[in-house]
PDB file of C-alpha atoms in Angstrom:
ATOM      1  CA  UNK A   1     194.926  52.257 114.585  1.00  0.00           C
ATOM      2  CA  UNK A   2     194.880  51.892 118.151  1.00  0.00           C
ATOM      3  CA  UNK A   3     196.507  48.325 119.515  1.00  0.00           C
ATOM      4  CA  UNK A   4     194.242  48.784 122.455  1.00  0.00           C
ATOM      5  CA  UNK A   5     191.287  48.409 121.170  1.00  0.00           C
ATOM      6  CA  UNK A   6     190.019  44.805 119.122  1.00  0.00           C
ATOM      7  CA  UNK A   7     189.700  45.544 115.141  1.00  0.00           C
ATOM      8  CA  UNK A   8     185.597  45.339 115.803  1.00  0.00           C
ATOM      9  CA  UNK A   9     185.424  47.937 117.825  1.00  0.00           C
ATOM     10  CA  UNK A  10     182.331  50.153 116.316  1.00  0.00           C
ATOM     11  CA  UNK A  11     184.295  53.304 116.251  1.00  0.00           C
ATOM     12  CA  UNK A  12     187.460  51.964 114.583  1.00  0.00           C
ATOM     13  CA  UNK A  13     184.777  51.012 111.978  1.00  0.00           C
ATOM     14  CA  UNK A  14     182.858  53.996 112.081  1.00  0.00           C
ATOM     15  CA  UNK A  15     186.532  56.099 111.621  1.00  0.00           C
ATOM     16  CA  UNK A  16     187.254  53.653 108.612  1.00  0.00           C
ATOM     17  CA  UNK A  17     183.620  54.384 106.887  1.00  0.00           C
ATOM     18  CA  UNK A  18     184.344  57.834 107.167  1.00  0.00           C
ATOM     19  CA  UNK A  19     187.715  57.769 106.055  1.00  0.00           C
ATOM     20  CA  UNK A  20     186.288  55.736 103.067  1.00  0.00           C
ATOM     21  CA  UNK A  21     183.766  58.445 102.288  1.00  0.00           C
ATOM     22  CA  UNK A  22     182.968  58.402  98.959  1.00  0.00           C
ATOM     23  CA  UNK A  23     183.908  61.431  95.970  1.00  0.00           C
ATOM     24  CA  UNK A  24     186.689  62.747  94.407  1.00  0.00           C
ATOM     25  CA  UNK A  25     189.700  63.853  95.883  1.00  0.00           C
ATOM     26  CA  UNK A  26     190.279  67.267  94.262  1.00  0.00           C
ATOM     27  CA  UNK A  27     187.763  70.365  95.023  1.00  0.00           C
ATOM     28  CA  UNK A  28     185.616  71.482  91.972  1.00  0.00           C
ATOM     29  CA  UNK A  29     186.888  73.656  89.181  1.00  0.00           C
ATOM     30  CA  UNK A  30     183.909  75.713  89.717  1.00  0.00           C
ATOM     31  CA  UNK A  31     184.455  76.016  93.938  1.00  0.00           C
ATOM     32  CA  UNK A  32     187.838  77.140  93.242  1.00  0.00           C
ATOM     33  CA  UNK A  33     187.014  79.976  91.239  1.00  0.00           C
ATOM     34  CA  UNK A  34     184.568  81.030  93.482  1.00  0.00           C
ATOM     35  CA  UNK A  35     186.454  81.143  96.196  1.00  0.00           C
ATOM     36  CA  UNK A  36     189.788  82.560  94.665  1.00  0.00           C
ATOM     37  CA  UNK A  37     187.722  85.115  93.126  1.00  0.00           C
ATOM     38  CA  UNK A  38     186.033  86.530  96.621  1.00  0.00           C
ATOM     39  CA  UNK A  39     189.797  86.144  98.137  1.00  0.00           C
ATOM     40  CA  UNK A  40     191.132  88.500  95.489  1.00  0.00           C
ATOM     41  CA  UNK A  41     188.000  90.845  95.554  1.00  0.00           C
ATOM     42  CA  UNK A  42     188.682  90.944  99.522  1.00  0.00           C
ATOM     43  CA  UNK A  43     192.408  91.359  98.389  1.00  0.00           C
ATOM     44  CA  UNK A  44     191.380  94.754  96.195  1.00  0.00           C
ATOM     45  CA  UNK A  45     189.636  96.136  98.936  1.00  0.00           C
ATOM     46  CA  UNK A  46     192.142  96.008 101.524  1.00  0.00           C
ATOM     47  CA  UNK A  47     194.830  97.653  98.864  1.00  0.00           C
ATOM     48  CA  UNK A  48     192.110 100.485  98.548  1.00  0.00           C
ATOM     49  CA  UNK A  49     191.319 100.890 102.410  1.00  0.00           C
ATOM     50  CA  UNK A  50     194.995 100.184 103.804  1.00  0.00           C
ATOM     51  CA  UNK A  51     195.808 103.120 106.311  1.00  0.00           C
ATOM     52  CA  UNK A  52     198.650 105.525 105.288  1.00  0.00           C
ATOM     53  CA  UNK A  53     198.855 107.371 108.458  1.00  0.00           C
ATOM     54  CA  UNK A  54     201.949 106.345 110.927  1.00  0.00           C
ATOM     55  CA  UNK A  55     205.315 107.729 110.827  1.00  0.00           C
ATOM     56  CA  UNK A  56     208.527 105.587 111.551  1.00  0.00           C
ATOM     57  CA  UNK A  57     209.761 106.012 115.032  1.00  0.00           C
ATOM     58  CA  UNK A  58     213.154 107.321 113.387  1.00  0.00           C
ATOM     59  CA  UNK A  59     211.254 110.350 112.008  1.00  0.00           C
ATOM     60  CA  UNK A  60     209.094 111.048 114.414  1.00  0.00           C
ATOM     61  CA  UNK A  61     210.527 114.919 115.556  1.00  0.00           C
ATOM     62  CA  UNK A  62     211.311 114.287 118.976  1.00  0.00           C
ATOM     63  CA  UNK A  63     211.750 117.778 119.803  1.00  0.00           C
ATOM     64  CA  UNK A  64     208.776 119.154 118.834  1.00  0.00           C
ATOM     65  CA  UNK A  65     206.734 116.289 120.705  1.00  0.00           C
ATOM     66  CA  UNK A  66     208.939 117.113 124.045  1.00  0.00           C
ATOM     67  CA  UNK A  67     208.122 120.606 123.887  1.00  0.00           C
ATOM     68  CA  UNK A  68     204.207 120.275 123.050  1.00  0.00           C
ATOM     69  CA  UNK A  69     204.715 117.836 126.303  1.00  0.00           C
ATOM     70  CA  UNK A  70     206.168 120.588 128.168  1.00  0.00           C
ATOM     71  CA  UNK A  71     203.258 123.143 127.275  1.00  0.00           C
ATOM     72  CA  UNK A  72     200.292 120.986 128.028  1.00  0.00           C
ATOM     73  CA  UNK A  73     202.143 119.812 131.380  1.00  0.00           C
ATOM     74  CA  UNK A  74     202.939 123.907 132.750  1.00  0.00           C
ATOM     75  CA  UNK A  75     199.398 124.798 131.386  1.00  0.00           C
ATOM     76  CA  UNK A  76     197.637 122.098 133.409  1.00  0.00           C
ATOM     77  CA  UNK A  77     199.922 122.967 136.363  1.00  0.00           C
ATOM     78  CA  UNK A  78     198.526 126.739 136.083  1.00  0.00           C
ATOM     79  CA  UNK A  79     195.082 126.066 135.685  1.00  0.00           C
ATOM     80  CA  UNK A  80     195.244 123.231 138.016  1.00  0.00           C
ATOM     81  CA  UNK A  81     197.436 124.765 141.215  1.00  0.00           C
ATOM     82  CA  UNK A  82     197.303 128.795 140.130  1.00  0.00           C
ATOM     83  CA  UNK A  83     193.599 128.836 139.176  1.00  0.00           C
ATOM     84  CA  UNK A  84     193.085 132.002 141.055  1.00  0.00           C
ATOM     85  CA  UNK A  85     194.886 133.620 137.918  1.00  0.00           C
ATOM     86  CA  UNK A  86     191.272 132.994 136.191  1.00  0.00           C
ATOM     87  CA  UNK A  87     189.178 133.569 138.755  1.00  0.00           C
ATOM     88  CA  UNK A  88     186.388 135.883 139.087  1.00  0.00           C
ATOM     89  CA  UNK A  89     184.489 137.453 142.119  1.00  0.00           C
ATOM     90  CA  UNK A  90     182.035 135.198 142.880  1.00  0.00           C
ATOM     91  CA  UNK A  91     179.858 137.332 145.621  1.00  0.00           C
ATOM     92  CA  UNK A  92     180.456 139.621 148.040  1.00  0.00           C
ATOM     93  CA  UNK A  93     179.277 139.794 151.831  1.00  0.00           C
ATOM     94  CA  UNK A  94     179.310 142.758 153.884  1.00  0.00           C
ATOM     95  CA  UNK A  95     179.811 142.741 157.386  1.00  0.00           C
ATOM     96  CA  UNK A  96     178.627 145.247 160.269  1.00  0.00           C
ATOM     97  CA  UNK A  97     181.731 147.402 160.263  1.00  0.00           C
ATOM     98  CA  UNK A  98     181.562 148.235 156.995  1.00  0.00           C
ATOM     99  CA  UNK A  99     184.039 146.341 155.838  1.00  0.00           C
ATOM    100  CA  UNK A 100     183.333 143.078 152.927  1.00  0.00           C
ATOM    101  CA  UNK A 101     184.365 139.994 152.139  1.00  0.00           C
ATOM    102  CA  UNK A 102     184.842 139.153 148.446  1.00  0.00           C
ATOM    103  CA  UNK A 103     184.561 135.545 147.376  1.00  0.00           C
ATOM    104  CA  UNK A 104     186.221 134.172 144.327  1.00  0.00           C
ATOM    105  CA  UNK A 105     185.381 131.440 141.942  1.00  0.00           C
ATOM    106  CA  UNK A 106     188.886 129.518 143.181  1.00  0.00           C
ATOM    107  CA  UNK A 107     187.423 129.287 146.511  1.00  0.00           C
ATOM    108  CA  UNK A 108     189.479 132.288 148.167  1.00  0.00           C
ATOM    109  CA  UNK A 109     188.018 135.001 150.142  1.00  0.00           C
ATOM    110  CA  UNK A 110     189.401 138.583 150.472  1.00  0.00           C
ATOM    111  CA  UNK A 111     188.594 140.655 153.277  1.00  0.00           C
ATOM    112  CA  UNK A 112     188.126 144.434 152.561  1.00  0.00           C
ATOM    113  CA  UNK A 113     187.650 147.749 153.938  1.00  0.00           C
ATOM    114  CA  UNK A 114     185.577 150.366 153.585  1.00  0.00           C
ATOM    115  CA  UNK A 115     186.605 152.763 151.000  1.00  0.00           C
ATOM    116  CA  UNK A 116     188.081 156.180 151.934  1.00  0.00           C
ATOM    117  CA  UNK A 117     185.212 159.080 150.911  1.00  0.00           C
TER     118      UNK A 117
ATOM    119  CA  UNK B   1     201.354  89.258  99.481  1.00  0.00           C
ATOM    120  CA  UNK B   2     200.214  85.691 100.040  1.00  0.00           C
ATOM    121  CA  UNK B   3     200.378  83.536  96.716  1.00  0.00           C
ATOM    122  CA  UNK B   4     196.982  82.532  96.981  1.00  0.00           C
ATOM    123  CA  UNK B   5     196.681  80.380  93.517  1.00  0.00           C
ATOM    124  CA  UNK B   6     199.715  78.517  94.982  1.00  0.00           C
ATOM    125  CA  UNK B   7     197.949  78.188  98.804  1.00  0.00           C
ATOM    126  CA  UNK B   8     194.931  76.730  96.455  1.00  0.00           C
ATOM    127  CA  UNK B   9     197.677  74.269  94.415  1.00  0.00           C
ATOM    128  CA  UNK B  10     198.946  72.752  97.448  1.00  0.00           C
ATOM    129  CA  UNK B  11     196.251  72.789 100.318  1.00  0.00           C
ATOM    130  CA  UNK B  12     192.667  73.084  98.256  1.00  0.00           C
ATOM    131  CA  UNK B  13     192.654  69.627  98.138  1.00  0.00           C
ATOM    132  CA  UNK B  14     193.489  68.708 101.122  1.00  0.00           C
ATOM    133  CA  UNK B  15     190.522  70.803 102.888  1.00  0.00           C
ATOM    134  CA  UNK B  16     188.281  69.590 100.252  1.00  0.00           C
ATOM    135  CA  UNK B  17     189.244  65.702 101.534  1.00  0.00           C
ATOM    136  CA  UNK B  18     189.161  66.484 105.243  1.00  0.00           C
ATOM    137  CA  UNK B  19     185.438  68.776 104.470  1.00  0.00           C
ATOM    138  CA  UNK B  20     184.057  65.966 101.786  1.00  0.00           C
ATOM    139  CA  UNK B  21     185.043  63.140 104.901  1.00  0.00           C
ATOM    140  CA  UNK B  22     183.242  64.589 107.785  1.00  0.00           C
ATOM    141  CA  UNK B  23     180.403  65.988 106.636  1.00  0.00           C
ATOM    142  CA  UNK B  24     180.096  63.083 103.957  1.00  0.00           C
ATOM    143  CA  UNK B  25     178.252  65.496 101.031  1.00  0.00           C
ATOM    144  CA  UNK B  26     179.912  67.570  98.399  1.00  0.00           C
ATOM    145  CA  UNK B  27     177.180  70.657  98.934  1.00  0.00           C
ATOM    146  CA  UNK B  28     178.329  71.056 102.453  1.00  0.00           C
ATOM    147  CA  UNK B  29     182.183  70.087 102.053  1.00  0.00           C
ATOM    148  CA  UNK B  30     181.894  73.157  98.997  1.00  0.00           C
ATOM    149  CA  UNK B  31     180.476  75.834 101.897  1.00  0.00           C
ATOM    150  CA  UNK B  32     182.759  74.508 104.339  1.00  0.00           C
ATOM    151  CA  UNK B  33     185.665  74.666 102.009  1.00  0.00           C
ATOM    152  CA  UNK B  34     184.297  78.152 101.317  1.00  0.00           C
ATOM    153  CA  UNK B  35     184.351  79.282 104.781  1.00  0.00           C
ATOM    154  CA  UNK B  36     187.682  77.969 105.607  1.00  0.00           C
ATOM    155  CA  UNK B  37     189.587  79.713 102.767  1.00  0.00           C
ATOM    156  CA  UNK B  38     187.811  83.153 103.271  1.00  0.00           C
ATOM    157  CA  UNK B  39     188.579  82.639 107.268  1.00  0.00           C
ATOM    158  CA  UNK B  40     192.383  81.603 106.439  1.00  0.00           C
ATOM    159  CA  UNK B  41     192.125  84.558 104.513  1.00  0.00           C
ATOM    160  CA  UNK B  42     190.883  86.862 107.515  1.00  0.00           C
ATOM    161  CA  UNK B  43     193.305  85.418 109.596  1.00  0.00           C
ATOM    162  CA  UNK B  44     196.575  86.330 106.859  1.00  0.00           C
ATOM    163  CA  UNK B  45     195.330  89.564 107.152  1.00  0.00           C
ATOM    164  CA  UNK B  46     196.018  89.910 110.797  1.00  0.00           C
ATOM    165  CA  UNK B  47     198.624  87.938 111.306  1.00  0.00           C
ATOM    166  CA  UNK B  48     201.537  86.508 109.348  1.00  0.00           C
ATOM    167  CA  UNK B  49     200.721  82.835 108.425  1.00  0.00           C
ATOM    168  CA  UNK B  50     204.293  81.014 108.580  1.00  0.00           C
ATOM    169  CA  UNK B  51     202.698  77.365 107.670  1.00  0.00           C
ATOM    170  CA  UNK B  52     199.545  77.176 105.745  1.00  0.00           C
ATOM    171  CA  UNK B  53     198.964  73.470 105.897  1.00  0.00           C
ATOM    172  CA  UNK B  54     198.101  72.975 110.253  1.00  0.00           C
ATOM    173  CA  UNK B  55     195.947  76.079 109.919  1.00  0.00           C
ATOM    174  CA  UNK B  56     193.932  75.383 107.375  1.00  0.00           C
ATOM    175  CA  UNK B  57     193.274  71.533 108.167  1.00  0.00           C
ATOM    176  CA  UNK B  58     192.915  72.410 112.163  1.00  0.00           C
ATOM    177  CA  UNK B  59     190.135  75.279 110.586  1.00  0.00           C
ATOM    178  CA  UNK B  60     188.302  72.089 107.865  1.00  0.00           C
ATOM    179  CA  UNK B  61     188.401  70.383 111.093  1.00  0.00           C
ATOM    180  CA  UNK B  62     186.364  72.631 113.594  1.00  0.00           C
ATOM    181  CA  UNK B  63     184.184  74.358 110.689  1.00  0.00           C
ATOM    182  CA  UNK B  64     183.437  70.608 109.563  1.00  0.00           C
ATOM    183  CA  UNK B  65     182.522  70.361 113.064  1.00  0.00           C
ATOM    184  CA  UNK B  66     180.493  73.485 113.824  1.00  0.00           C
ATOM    185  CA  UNK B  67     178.611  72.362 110.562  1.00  0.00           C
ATOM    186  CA  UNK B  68     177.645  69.374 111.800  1.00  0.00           C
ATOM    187  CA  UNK B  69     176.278  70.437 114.938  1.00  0.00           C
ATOM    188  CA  UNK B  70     173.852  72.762 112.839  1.00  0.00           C
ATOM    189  CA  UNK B  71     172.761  69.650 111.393  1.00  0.00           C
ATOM    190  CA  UNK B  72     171.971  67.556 113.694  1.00  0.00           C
ATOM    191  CA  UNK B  73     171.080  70.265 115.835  1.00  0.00           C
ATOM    192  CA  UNK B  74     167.182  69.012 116.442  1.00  0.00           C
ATOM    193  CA  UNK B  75     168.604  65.495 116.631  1.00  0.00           C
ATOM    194  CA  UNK B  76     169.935  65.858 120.326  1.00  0.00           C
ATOM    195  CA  UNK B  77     169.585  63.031 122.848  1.00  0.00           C
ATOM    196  CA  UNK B  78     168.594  64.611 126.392  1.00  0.00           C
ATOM    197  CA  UNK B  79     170.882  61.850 128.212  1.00  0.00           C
ATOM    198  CA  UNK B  80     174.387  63.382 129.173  1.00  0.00           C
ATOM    199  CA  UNK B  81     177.355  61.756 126.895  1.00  0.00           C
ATOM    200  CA  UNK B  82     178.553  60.233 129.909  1.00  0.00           C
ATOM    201  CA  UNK B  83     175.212  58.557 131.138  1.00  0.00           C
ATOM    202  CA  UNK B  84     175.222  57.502 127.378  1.00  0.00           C
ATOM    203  CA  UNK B  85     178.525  56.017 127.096  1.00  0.00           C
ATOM    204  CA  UNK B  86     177.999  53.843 130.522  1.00  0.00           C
ATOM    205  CA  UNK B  87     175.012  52.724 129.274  1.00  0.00           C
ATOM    206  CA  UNK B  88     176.545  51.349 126.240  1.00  0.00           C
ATOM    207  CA  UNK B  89     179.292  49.424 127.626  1.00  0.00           C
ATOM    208  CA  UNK B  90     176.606  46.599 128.511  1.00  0.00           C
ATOM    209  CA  UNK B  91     174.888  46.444 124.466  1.00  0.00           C
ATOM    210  CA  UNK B  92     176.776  44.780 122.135  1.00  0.00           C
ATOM    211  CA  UNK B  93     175.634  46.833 118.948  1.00  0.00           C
ATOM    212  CA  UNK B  94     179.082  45.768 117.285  1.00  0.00           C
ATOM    213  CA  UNK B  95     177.185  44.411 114.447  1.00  0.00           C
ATOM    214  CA  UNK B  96     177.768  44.686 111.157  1.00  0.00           C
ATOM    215  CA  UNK B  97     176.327  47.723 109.387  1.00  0.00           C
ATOM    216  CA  UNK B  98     176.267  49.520 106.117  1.00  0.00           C
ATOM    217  CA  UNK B  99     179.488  51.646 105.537  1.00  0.00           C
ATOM    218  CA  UNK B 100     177.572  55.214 104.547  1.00  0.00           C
ATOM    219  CA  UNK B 101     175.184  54.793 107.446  1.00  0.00           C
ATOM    220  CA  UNK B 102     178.385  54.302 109.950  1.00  0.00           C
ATOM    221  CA  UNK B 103     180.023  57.082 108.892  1.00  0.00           C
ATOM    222  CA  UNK B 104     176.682  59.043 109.237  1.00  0.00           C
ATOM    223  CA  UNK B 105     176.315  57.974 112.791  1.00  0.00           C
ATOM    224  CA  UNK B 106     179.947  58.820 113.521  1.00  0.00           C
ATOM    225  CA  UNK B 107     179.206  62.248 112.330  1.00  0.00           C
ATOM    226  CA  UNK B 108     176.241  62.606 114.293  1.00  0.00           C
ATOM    227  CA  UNK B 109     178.046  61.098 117.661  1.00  0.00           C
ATOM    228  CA  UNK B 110     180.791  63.701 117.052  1.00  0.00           C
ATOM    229  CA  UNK B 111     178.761  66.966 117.453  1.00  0.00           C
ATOM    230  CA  UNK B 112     177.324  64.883 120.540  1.00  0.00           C
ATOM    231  CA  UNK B 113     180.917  65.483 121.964  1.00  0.00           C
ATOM    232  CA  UNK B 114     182.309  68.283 124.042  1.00  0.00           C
ATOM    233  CA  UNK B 115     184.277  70.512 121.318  1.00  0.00           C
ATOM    234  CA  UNK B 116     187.817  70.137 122.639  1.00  0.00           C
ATOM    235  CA  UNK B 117     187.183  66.029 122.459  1.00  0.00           C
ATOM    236  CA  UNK B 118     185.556  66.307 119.131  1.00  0.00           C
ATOM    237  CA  UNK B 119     188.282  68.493 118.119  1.00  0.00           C
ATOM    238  CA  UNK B 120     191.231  66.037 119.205  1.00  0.00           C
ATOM    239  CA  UNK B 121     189.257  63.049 118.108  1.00  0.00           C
ATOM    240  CA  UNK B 122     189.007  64.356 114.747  1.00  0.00           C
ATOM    241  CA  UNK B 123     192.330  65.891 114.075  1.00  0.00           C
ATOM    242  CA  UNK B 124     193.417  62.362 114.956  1.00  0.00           C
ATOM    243  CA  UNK B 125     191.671  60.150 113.690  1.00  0.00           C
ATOM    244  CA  UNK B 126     190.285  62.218 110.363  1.00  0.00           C
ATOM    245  CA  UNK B 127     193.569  64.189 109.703  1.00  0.00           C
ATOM    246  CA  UNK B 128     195.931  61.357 110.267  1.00  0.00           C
ATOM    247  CA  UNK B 129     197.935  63.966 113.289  1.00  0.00           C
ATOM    248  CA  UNK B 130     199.960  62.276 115.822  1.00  0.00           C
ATOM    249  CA  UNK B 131     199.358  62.904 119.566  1.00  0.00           C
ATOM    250  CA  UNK B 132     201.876  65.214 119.922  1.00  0.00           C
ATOM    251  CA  UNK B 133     201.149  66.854 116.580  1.00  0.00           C
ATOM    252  CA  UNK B 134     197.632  67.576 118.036  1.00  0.00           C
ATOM    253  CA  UNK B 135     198.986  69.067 121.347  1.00  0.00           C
ATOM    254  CA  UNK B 136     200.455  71.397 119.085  1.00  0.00           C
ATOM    255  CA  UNK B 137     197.859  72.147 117.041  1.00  0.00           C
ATOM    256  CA  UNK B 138     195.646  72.667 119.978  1.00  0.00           C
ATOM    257  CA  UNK B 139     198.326  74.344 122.349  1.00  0.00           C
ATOM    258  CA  UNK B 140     197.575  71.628 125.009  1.00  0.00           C
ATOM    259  CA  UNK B 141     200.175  68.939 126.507  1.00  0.00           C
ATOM    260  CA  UNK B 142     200.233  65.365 124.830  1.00  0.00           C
ATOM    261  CA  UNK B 143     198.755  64.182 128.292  1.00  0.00           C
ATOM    262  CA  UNK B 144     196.007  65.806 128.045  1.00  0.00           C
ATOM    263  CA  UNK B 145     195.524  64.881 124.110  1.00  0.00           C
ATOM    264  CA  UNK B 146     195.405  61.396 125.409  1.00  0.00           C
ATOM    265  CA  UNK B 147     192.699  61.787 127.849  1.00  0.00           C
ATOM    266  CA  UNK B 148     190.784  64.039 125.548  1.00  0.00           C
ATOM    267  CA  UNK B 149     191.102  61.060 123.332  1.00  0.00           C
ATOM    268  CA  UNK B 150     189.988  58.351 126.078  1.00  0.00           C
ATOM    269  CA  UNK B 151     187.163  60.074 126.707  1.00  0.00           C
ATOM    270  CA  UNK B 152     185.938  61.119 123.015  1.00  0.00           C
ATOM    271  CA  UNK B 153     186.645  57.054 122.111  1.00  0.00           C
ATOM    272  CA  UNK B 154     184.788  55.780 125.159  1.00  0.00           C
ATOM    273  CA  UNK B 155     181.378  58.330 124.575  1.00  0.00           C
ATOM    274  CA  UNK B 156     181.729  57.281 120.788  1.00  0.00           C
ATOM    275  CA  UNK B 157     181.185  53.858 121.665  1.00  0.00           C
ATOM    276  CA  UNK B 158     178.483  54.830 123.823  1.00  0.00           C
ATOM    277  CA  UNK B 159     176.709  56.983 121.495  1.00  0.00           C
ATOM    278  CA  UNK B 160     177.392  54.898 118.466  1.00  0.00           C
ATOM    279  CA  UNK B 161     175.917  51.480 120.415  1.00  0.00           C
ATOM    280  CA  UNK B 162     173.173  53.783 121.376  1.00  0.00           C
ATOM    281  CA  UNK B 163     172.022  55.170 118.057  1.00  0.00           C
ATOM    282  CA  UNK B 164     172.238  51.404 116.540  1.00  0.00           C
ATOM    283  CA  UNK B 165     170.104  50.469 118.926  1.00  0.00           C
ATOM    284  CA  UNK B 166     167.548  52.950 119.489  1.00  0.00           C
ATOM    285  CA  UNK B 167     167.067  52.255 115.293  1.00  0.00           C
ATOM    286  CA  UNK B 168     166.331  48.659 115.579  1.00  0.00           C
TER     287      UNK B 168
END
């Protein structure tokens, strides 16, 4: 062990009665089985539950994931930047010469005139 | 697929030595030999195990260890290991005492330990490891293996004084 230390030090004896423990060197029959036979239970399980989704990056269709890209990118842009394609009136105020101003739900305002009778 | 009747062949006995040693009863080395296998097992399942022999004495060594602690769990001494260990370098408790009893004090003075000393201490001085081997094992420098080891061997001494003391 350590040259350091004097051969009665208490933990160099302590280290030798543990290394000294008594019983047999070998696990038990019995243990063994148990435990080999919860390993290969666990081992059954994780054939049945393995996950088969996944696709290797070589067939993975490249074009067809660019494109979908593509589409949810312009459609974002449009509802995003042109959202006064989708938008509806939202009220309308009129003002003392006849004439109105139209709000929409994209936040833009119209001014109009008076209709022709 | 791991050969697991060969993983049992050549390393079963080896956790069932380190297990039996520190926890000094075949009941507890049996769970503890349980619980290592079934965590090595966990473990293959996440990650490729390249050399079954470290891991699985590194995991006898800490579940040994976190076993012990639940033993001796109500058996704690208030007194930091520190204050312990200066206290003891005055006694002279060096005297001769029954084999099983020593080893169940070292046991008990083990769990008293911070984990990373009790850790180092045990992988060795229980496992046999070299200095460096245990750097390895637990991804720290040699250095600091040999203070880790300075330290655990100095609070032993305390601790182990201590408890032959505070019994007679």
């Amino acid at each position: 062990m350590n040259p350091n230390h004097p051969t009665d030090d208490l933990v160099e004896q302590a280290i030798e009665a543990l290394l000294n423990t008594a019983g047999s060197d070998e696990p038990p029959p019995m243990l063994v089985s148990q435990v080999r036979q919860a390993i290969a239970e666990r081992q059954n399980a994780r054939l049945v539950n393995r996950p088969t989704s996944g696709v290797p990056r070589n067939r993975v269709s490249w074009l067809a994931l660019a494109v979908t890209l593509l589409l949810m990118v312009t459609s974002g842009w449009i509802v995003g930047f042109q959202g006064h394609l989708l938008s509806r009136i939202a009220g309308e105020q009129s003002t003392t010469n006849n004439q109105s101003y139209v709000f929409y739900t994209d936040g833009s305002v119209e001014l109009r005139a008076p209709e022709a009778q | 697929m791991e050969d697991w009747d060969q993983i049992f062949g050549d390393f079963g006995p080896v956790v069932w030595k380190q297990t039996r040693r520190m926890l000094g009863n075949a009941s507890d080395a049996a769970d503890c030999f349980q619980t290592v296998m079934l965590e090595a097992f966990e473990l293959s399942k996440r990650k490729k195990v390249r050399n079954w022999g470290p891991l699985l004495r590194r995991l006898a060594i800490l579940r040994s260890l976190d076993r012990l602690r639940a033993r001796y769990r109500e058996r704690r001494d208030p007194r930091p290991v520190d204050e312990i260990a200066i206290a003891a370098k005055d006694s002279q408790a060096s005297r001769s005492l029954d084999q099983h009893e020593l080893a169940e004090r070292l046991r008990f003075a083990l769990t008293r330990l911070p984990e990373n000393q009790a850790a180092a201490f045990s992988l060795r001085w229980v496992d046999g490891l070299s200095n460096e081997q245990v750097a390895e094992r637990m991804q720290i420098t040699p250095n600091h293996v040999r203070v880790l080891l300075h330290r655990a061997r100095l609070a032993l001494q305390g601790l182990l004084s201590d408890e032959g003391e505070n019994r007679s």
